[in-house]
Structure formats: structure tokens, C-alpha cells
mmCIF file of C-alpha atoms and ligand atoms in Angstrom:
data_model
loop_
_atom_site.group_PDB
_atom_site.id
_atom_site.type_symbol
_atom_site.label_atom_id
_atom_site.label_comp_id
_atom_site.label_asym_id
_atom_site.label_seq_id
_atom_site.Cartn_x
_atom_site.Cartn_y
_atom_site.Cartn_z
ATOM 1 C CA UNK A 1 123.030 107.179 48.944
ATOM 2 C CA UNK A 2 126.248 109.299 49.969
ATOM 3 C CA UNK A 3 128.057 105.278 49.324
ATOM 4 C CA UNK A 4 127.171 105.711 45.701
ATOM 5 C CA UNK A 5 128.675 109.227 45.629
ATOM 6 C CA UNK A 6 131.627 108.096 46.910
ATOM 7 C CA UNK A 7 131.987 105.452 44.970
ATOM 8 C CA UNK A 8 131.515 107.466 41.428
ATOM 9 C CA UNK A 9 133.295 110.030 42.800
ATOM 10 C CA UNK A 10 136.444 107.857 43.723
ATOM 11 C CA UNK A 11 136.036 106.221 39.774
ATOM 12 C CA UNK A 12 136.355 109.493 38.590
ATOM 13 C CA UNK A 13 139.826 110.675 40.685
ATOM 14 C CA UNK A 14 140.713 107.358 39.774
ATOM 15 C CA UNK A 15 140.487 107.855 36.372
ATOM 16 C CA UNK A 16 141.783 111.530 36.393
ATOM 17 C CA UNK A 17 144.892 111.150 38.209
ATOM 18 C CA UNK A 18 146.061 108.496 36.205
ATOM 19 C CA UNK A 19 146.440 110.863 33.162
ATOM 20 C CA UNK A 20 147.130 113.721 35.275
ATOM 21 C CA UNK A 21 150.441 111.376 36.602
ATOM 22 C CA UNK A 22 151.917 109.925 32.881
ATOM 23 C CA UNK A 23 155.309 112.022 32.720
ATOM 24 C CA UNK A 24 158.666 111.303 32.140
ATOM 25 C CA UNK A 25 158.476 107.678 30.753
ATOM 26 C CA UNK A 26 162.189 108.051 29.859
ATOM 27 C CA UNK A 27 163.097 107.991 33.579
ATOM 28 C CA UNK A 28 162.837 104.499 35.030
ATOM 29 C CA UNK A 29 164.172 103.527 37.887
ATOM 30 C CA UNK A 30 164.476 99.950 38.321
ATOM 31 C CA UNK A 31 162.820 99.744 41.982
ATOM 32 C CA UNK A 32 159.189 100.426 41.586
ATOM 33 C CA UNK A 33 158.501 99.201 44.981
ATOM 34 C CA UNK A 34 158.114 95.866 46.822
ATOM 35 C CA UNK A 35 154.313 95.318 44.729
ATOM 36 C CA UNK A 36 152.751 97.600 47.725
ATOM 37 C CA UNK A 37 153.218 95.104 50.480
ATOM 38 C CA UNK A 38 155.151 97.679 52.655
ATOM 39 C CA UNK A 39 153.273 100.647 51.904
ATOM 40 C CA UNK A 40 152.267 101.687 54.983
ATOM 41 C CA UNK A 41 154.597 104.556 56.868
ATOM 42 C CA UNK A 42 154.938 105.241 60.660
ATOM 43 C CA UNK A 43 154.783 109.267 59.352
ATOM 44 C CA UNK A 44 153.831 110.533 62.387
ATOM 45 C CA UNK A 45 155.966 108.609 65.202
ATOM 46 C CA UNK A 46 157.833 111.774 66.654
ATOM 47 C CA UNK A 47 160.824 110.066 68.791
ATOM 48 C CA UNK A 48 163.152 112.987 69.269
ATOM 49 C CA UNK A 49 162.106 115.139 71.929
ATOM 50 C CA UNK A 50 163.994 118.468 70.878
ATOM 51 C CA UNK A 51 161.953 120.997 70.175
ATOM 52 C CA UNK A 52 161.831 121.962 66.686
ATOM 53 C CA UNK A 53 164.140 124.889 65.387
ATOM 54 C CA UNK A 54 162.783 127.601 63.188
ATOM 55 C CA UNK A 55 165.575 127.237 60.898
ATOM 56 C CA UNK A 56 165.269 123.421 60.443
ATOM 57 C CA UNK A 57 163.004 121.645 58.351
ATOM 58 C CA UNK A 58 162.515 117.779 59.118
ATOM 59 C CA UNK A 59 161.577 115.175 57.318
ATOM 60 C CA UNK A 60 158.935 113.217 59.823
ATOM 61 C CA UNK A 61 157.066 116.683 60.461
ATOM 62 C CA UNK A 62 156.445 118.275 57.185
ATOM 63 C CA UNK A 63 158.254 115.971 54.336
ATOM 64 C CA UNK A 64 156.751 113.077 54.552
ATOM 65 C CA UNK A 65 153.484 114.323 55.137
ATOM 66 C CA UNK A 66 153.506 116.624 52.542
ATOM 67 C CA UNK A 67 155.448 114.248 50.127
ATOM 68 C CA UNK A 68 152.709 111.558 51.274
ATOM 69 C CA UNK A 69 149.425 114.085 50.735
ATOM 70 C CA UNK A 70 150.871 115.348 47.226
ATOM 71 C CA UNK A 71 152.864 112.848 45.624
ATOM 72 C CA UNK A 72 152.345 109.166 47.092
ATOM 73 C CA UNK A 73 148.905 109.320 46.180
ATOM 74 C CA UNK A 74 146.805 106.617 43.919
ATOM 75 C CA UNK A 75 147.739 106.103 40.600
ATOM 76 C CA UNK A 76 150.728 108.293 40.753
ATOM 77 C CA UNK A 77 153.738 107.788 43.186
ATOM 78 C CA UNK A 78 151.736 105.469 45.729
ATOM 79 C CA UNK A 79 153.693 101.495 46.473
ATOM 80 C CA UNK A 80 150.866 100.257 43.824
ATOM 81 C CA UNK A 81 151.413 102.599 41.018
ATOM 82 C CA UNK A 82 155.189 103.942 41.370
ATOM 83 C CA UNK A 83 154.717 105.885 38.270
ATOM 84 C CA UNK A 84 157.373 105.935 36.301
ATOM 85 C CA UNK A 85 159.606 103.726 39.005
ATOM 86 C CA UNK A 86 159.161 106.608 41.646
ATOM 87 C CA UNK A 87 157.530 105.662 44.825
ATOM 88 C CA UNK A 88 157.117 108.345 47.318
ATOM 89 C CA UNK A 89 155.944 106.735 50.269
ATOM 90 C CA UNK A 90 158.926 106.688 52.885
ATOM 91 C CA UNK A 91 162.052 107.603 53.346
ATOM 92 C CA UNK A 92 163.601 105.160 51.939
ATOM 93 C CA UNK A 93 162.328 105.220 49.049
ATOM 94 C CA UNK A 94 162.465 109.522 48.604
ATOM 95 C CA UNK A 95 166.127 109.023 48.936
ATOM 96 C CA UNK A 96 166.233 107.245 46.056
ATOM 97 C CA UNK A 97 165.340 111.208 43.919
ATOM 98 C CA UNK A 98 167.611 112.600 46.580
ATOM 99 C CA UNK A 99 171.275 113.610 46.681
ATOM 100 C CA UNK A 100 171.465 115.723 49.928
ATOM 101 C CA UNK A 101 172.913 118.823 49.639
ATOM 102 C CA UNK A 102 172.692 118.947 45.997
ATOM 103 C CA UNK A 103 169.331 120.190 45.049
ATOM 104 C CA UNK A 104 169.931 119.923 41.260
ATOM 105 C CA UNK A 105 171.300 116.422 41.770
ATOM 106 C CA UNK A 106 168.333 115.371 42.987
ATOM 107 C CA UNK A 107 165.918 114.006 40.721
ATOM 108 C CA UNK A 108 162.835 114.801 43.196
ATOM 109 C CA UNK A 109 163.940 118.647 42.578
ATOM 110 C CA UNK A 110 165.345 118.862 39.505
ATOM 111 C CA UNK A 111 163.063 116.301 36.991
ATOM 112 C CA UNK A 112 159.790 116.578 39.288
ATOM 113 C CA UNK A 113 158.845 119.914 41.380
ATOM 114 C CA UNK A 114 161.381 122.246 39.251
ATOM 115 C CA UNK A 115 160.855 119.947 35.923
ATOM 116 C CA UNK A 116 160.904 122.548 33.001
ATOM 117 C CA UNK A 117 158.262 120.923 30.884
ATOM 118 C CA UNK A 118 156.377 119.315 33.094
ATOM 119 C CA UNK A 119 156.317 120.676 37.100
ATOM 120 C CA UNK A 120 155.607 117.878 39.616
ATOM 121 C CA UNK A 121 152.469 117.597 40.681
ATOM 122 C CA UNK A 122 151.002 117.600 37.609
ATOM 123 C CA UNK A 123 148.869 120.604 36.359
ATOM 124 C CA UNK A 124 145.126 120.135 37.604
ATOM 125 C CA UNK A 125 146.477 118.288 40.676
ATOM 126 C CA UNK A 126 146.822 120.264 44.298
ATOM 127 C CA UNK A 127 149.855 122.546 43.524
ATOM 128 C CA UNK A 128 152.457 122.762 46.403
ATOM 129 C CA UNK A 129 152.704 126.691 47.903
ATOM 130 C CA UNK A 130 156.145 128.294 47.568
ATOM 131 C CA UNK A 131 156.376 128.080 51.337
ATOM 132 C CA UNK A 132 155.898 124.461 50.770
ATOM 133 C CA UNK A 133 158.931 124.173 47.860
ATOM 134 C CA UNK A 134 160.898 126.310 50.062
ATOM 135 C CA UNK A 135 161.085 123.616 52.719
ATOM 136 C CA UNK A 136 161.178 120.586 50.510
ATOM 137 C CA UNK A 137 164.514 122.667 49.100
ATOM 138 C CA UNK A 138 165.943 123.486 52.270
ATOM 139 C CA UNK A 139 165.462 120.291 54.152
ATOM 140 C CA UNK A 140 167.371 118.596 51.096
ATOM 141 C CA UNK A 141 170.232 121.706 51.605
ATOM 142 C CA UNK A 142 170.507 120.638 55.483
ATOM 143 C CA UNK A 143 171.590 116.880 54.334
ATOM 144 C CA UNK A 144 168.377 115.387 53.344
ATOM 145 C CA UNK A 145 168.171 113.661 56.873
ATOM 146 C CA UNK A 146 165.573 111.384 58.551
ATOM 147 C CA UNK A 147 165.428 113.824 61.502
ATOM 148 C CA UNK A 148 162.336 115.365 63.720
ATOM 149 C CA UNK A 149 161.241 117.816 66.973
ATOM 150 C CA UNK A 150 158.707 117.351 69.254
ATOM 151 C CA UNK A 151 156.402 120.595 68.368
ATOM 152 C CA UNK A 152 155.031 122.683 70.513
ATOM 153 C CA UNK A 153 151.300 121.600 69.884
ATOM 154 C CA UNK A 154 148.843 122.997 72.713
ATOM 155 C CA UNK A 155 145.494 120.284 72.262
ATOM 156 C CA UNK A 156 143.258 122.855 74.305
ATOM 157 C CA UNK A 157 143.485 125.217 71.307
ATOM 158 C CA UNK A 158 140.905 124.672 68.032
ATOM 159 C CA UNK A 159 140.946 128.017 66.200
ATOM 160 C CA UNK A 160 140.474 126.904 61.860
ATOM 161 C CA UNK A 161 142.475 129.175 61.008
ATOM 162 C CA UNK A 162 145.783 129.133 63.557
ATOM 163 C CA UNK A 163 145.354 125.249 64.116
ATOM 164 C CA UNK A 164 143.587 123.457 61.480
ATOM 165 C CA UNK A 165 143.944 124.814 58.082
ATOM 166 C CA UNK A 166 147.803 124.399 58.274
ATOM 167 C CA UNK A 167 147.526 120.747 59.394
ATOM 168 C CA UNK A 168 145.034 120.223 56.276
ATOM 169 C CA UNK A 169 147.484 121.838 54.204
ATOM 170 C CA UNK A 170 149.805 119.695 54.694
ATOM 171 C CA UNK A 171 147.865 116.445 55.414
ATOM 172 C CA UNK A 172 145.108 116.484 53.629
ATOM 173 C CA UNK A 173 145.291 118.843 50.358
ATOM 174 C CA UNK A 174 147.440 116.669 47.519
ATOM 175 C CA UNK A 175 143.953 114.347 48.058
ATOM 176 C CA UNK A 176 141.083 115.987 49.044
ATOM 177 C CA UNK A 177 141.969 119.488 47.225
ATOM 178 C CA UNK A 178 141.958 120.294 43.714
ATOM 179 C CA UNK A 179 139.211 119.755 41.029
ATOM 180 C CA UNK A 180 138.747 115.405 41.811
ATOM 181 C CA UNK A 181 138.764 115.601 45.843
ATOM 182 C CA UNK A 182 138.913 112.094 47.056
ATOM 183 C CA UNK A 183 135.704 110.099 48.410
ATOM 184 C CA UNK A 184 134.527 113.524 46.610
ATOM 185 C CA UNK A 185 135.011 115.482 49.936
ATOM 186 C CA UNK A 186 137.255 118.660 49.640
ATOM 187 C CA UNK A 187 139.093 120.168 51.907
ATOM 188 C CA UNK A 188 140.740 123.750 51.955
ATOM 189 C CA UNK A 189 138.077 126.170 53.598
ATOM 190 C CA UNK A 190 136.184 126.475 56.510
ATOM 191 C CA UNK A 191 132.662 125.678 54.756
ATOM 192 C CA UNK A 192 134.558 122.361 52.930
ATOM 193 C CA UNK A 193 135.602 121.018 56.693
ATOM 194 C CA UNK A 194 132.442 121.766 58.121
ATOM 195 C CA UNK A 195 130.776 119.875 55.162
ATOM 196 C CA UNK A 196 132.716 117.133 55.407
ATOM 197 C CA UNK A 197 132.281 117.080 59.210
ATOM 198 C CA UNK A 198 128.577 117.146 58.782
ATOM 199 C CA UNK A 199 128.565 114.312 55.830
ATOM 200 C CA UNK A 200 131.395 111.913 56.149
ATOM 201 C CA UNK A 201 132.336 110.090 59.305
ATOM 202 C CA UNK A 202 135.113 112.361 60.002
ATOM 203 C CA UNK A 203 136.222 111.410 63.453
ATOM 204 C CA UNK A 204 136.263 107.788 62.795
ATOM 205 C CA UNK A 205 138.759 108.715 59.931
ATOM 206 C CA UNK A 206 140.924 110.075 62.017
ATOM 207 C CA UNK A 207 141.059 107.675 64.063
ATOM 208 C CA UNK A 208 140.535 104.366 61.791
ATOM 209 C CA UNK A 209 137.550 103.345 63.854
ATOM 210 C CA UNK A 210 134.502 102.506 63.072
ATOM 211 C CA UNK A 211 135.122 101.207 59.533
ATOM 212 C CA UNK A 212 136.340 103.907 58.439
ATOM 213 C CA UNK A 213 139.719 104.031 56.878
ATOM 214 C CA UNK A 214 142.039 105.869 58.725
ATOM 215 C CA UNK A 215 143.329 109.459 57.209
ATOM 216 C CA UNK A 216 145.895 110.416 55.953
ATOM 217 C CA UNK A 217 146.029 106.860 54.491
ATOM 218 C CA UNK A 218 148.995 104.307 55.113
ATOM 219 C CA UNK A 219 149.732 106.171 58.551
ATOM 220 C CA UNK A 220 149.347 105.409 62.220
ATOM 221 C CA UNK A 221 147.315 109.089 61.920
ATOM 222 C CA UNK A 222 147.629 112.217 62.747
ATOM 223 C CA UNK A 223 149.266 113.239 66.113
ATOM 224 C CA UNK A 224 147.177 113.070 69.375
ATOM 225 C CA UNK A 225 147.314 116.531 69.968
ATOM 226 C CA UNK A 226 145.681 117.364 66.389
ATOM 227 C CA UNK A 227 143.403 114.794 66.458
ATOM 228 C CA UNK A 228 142.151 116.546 70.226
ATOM 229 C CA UNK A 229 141.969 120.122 68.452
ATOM 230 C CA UNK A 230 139.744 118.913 65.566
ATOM 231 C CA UNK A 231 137.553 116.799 68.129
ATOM 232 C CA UNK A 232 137.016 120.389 70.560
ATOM 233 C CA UNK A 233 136.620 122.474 67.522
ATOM 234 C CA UNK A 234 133.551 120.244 66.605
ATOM 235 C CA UNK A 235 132.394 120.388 69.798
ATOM 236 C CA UNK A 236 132.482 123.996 69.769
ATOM 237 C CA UNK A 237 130.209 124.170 66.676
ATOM 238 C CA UNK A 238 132.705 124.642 64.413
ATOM 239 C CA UNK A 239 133.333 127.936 64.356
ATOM 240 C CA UNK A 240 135.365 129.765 61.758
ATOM 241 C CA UNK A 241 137.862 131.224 63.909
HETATM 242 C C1 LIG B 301 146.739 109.910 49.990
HETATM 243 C C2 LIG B 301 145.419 110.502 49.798
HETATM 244 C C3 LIG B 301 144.634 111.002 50.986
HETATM 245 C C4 LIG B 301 145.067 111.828 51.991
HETATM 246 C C5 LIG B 301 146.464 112.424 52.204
HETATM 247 C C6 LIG B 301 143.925 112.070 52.827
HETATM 248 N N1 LIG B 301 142.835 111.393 52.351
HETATM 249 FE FE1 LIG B 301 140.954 111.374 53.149
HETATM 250 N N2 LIG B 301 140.307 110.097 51.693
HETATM 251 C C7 LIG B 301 141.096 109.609 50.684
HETATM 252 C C8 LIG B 301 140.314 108.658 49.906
HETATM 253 C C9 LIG B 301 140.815 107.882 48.689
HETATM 254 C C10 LIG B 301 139.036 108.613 50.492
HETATM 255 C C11 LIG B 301 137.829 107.748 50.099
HETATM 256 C C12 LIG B 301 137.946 106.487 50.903
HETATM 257 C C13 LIG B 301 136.731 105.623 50.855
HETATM 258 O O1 LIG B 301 135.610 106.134 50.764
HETATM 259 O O2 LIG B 301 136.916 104.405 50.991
HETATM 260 C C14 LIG B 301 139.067 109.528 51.610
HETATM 261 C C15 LIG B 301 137.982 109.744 52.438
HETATM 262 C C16 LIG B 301 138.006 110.607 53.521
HETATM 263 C C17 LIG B 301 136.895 110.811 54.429
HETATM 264 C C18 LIG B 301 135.531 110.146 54.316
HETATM 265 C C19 LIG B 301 135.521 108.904 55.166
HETATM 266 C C20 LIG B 301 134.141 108.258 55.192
HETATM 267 O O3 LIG B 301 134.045 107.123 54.709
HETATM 268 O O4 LIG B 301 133.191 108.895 55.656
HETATM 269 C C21 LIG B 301 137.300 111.701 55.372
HETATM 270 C C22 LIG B 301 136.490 112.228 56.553
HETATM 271 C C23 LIG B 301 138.679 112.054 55.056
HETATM 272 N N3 LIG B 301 139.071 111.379 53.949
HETATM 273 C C24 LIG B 301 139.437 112.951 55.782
HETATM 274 C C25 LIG B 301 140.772 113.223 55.539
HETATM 275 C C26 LIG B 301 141.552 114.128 56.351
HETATM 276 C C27 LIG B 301 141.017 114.960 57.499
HETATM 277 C C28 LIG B 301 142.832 114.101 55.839
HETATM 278 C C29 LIG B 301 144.053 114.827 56.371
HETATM 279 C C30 LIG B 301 144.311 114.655 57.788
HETATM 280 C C31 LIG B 301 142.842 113.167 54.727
HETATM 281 N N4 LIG B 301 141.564 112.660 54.579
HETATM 282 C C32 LIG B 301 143.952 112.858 53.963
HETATM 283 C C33 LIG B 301 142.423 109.929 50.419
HETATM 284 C C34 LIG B 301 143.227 110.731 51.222
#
């Protein structure tokens, strides 16, 4: 039964975020990826072990994710699709709509998220915050680099509010927020995660066992640390703390 939901439910983003994603067919830029074969992103392989600094944004913590979650998705700026010759999957391939330290050089900034007539993502699609434009602007005014910190993630704490809903924000919303959620499972509140928890095979997703497909998508998956918060939180009973 919940296979067939997820299936029509999948048709249907499908189907949605392929109109949502037609813009700018005057912009083509002749790489539209290697026909998906390398895809796949290490995201979440943290090798420097400097803390992170306030006053820093890098690209392996927040700008790929969030790039990944709210851009690279199906049918728009995924390896399959590229829409419109823009493939958003890794870093090579964002530095293709970046000039670093020229925001309105850079075509990810100036014809996507700041786009006069048409604002990247799309309009019915998960909207970045202005927190979340904020970084995606500064990390391009620090030199657009490949960079990372080791964060200071404790995996003994599980509140939903402090630890989880800011790792959904920026891992999970671009696909499972918004009015098409993928597999038809949103994400965004407390009663949405425990849902999902109760009805999908959440755990498994996270990490690619079981069958499941691992989430986010064309990752290794989240950090260790998160993946331990979500797993005590459950235990817990999910509480909305
Ligand atoms: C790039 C888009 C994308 C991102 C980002 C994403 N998901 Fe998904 N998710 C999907 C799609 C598509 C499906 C449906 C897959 C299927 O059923 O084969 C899905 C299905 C799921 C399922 C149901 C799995 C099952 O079969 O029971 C869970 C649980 C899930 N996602 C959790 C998450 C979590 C948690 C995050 C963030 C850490 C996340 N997803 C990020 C696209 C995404």
C-alpha cells in the first residue's frame, strides 16, 4: 500500500518540478554534465580538523548541502537533468556559476537566487531563508573556496529543535518540503518527522541499509554524529523538544 503512494506521489514531483525548473533557456552552458555517471558527491567527508569559525562559511558544511537539497534535485539542476546546462551537484561543477569574490559576476547569484524575473528556486519550490542567501553570498565574498571545519557536534544531544530541525533545513527541505515532498514524505515540523519516522523506513535511509536508498541522495550520508542524534531522539519517543 504505502509503495503505491510513493510511487504516485514521486510521478507527481516528477512531473511538477519539471515545469517548476524551465527558466532561462537563453543561458546554455555547453557542459551539462558527464550524462550523470559521476553524480554522486563525497558532501559530507569533513578532512580539516579546524574548528569552524563563526565568521566563515564553507562550502563542504553548508554549500553543498544546501546547494545539493535545493538546487541539484530531479528534473532541475541534478547530473541527469542539468537544466538549462547548470548542474549543481559538486564543486566542480558550482564553480562553473561562480566568480569568487564577485557576487554579481557570478551567474549562480546574479541569473539564479537574485534573478529579477525569475528567483532561483523556482516559485512553488522550497524557498531558501535569508540566513540561507546570506551564506551562499558570503562564502562566494571569502573566495568561493572548497574549504571546511570539523564542528563541534555533541551525538549525546537529540533536542528537535536545537539539533534536528537545522540539519533538516539544510539537508532535507529543497526535497521533502514544499507543496510535492518527495516519496510524498515532508519534512519541516516536528509532527512531519515523527510521521515520517513512524511510516517510512527512516533509519535505513540514513544509513542506505536495508534497501533503502540512502538520504540525502548521491552522498556517503549524513555525518555520524547526526545520524547518532536522530537514532537517540527516536529512542526517546520523539519528543518535541
Ligand atoms: C535531492 C532530493 C532529496 C534530498 C535532499 C533528501 N531526500 Fe529523502 N527522498 C527523496 C526521494 C526522491 C525519495 C523517494 C525515494 C524512493 O521512494 O525510492 C525520498 C525518500 C525518503 C524517505 C523514505 C524512504 C523509504 O523508502 O521508506 C526517507 C525516510 C527520506 N527520504 C528521508 C530524508 C532525510 C532525513 C533527508 C535529509 C537528511 C532527505 N531525505 C533528503 C529525495 C531527497
Amino acid at each position: 500500500m504505502r509503495r503505491h503512494i510513493i510511487i504516485l506521489a514521486s510521478t507527481l514531483c516528477i512531473g511538477f518540478a519539471f515545469e517548476a525548473c524551465k527558466h532561462h533557456p537563453e543561458i546554455i552552458d555547453d557542459n551539462g554534465g558527464n550524462g550523470g555517471g559521476n553524480g554522486g558527491t563525497d558532501t559530507l567527508i569533513i578532512e580539516n580538523p579546524d574548528p569552524c569559525s563563526p565568521d566563515t562559511t564553507y562550502f563542504v558544511n553548508t554549500i553543498q548541502p544546501l546547494l545539493n537539497s535545493m538546487c541539484a534535485v530531479p528534473e532541475c539542476h541534478d547530473a541527469i537533468t542539468a537544466e538549462d546546462g547548470v548542474m549543481l551537484t559538486d564543486y566542480a561543477h558550482i564553480m562553473q556559476q561562480v566568480e569568487p569574490n564577485d557576487l554579481n559576476s557570478s551567474d549562480l547569484w546574479d541569473k539564479g537566487i537574485m534573478d529579477e524575473n525569475d528567483p532561483m528556486p523556482p516559485a512553488g519550490s522550497p524557498q531558501l531563508t535569508q540566513d540561507q542567501i546570506n551564506e551562499i553570498a558570503q562564502w562566494i565574498n571569502q573566495g568561493a573556496q572548497n574549504n571546511s571545519c570539523q564542528e563541534d557536534c555533541d551525538p549525546t544531544s537529540f533536542s528537535y529543535s536545537q539539533n534536528l530541525a537545522p540539519i533538516i533545513d539544510l539537508f532535507c527541505d529543497g526535497c521533502h518540503g514544499g507543496n510535492n515532498p518527495s516519496g510524498g514524505f515532508a519534512l519541516g515540523t516536528h509532527s512531519q518527522l515523527v510521521n515520517m519516522v513512524e511510516n517510512a523506513d527512516f533509519m535505513n535511509a540514513l544509513h542506505g541499509t536495508g534497501g533503502t536508498p540512502i538520504m540525502p541522495p548521491n552522498t556517503t550520508g549524513l555525518p555520524d554524529c547526526y545520524k547518532q542524534q536522530f537514532q537517540l531522539w527516536i529512542d526517546a519517543g520523539m519528543p518535541n523538544n
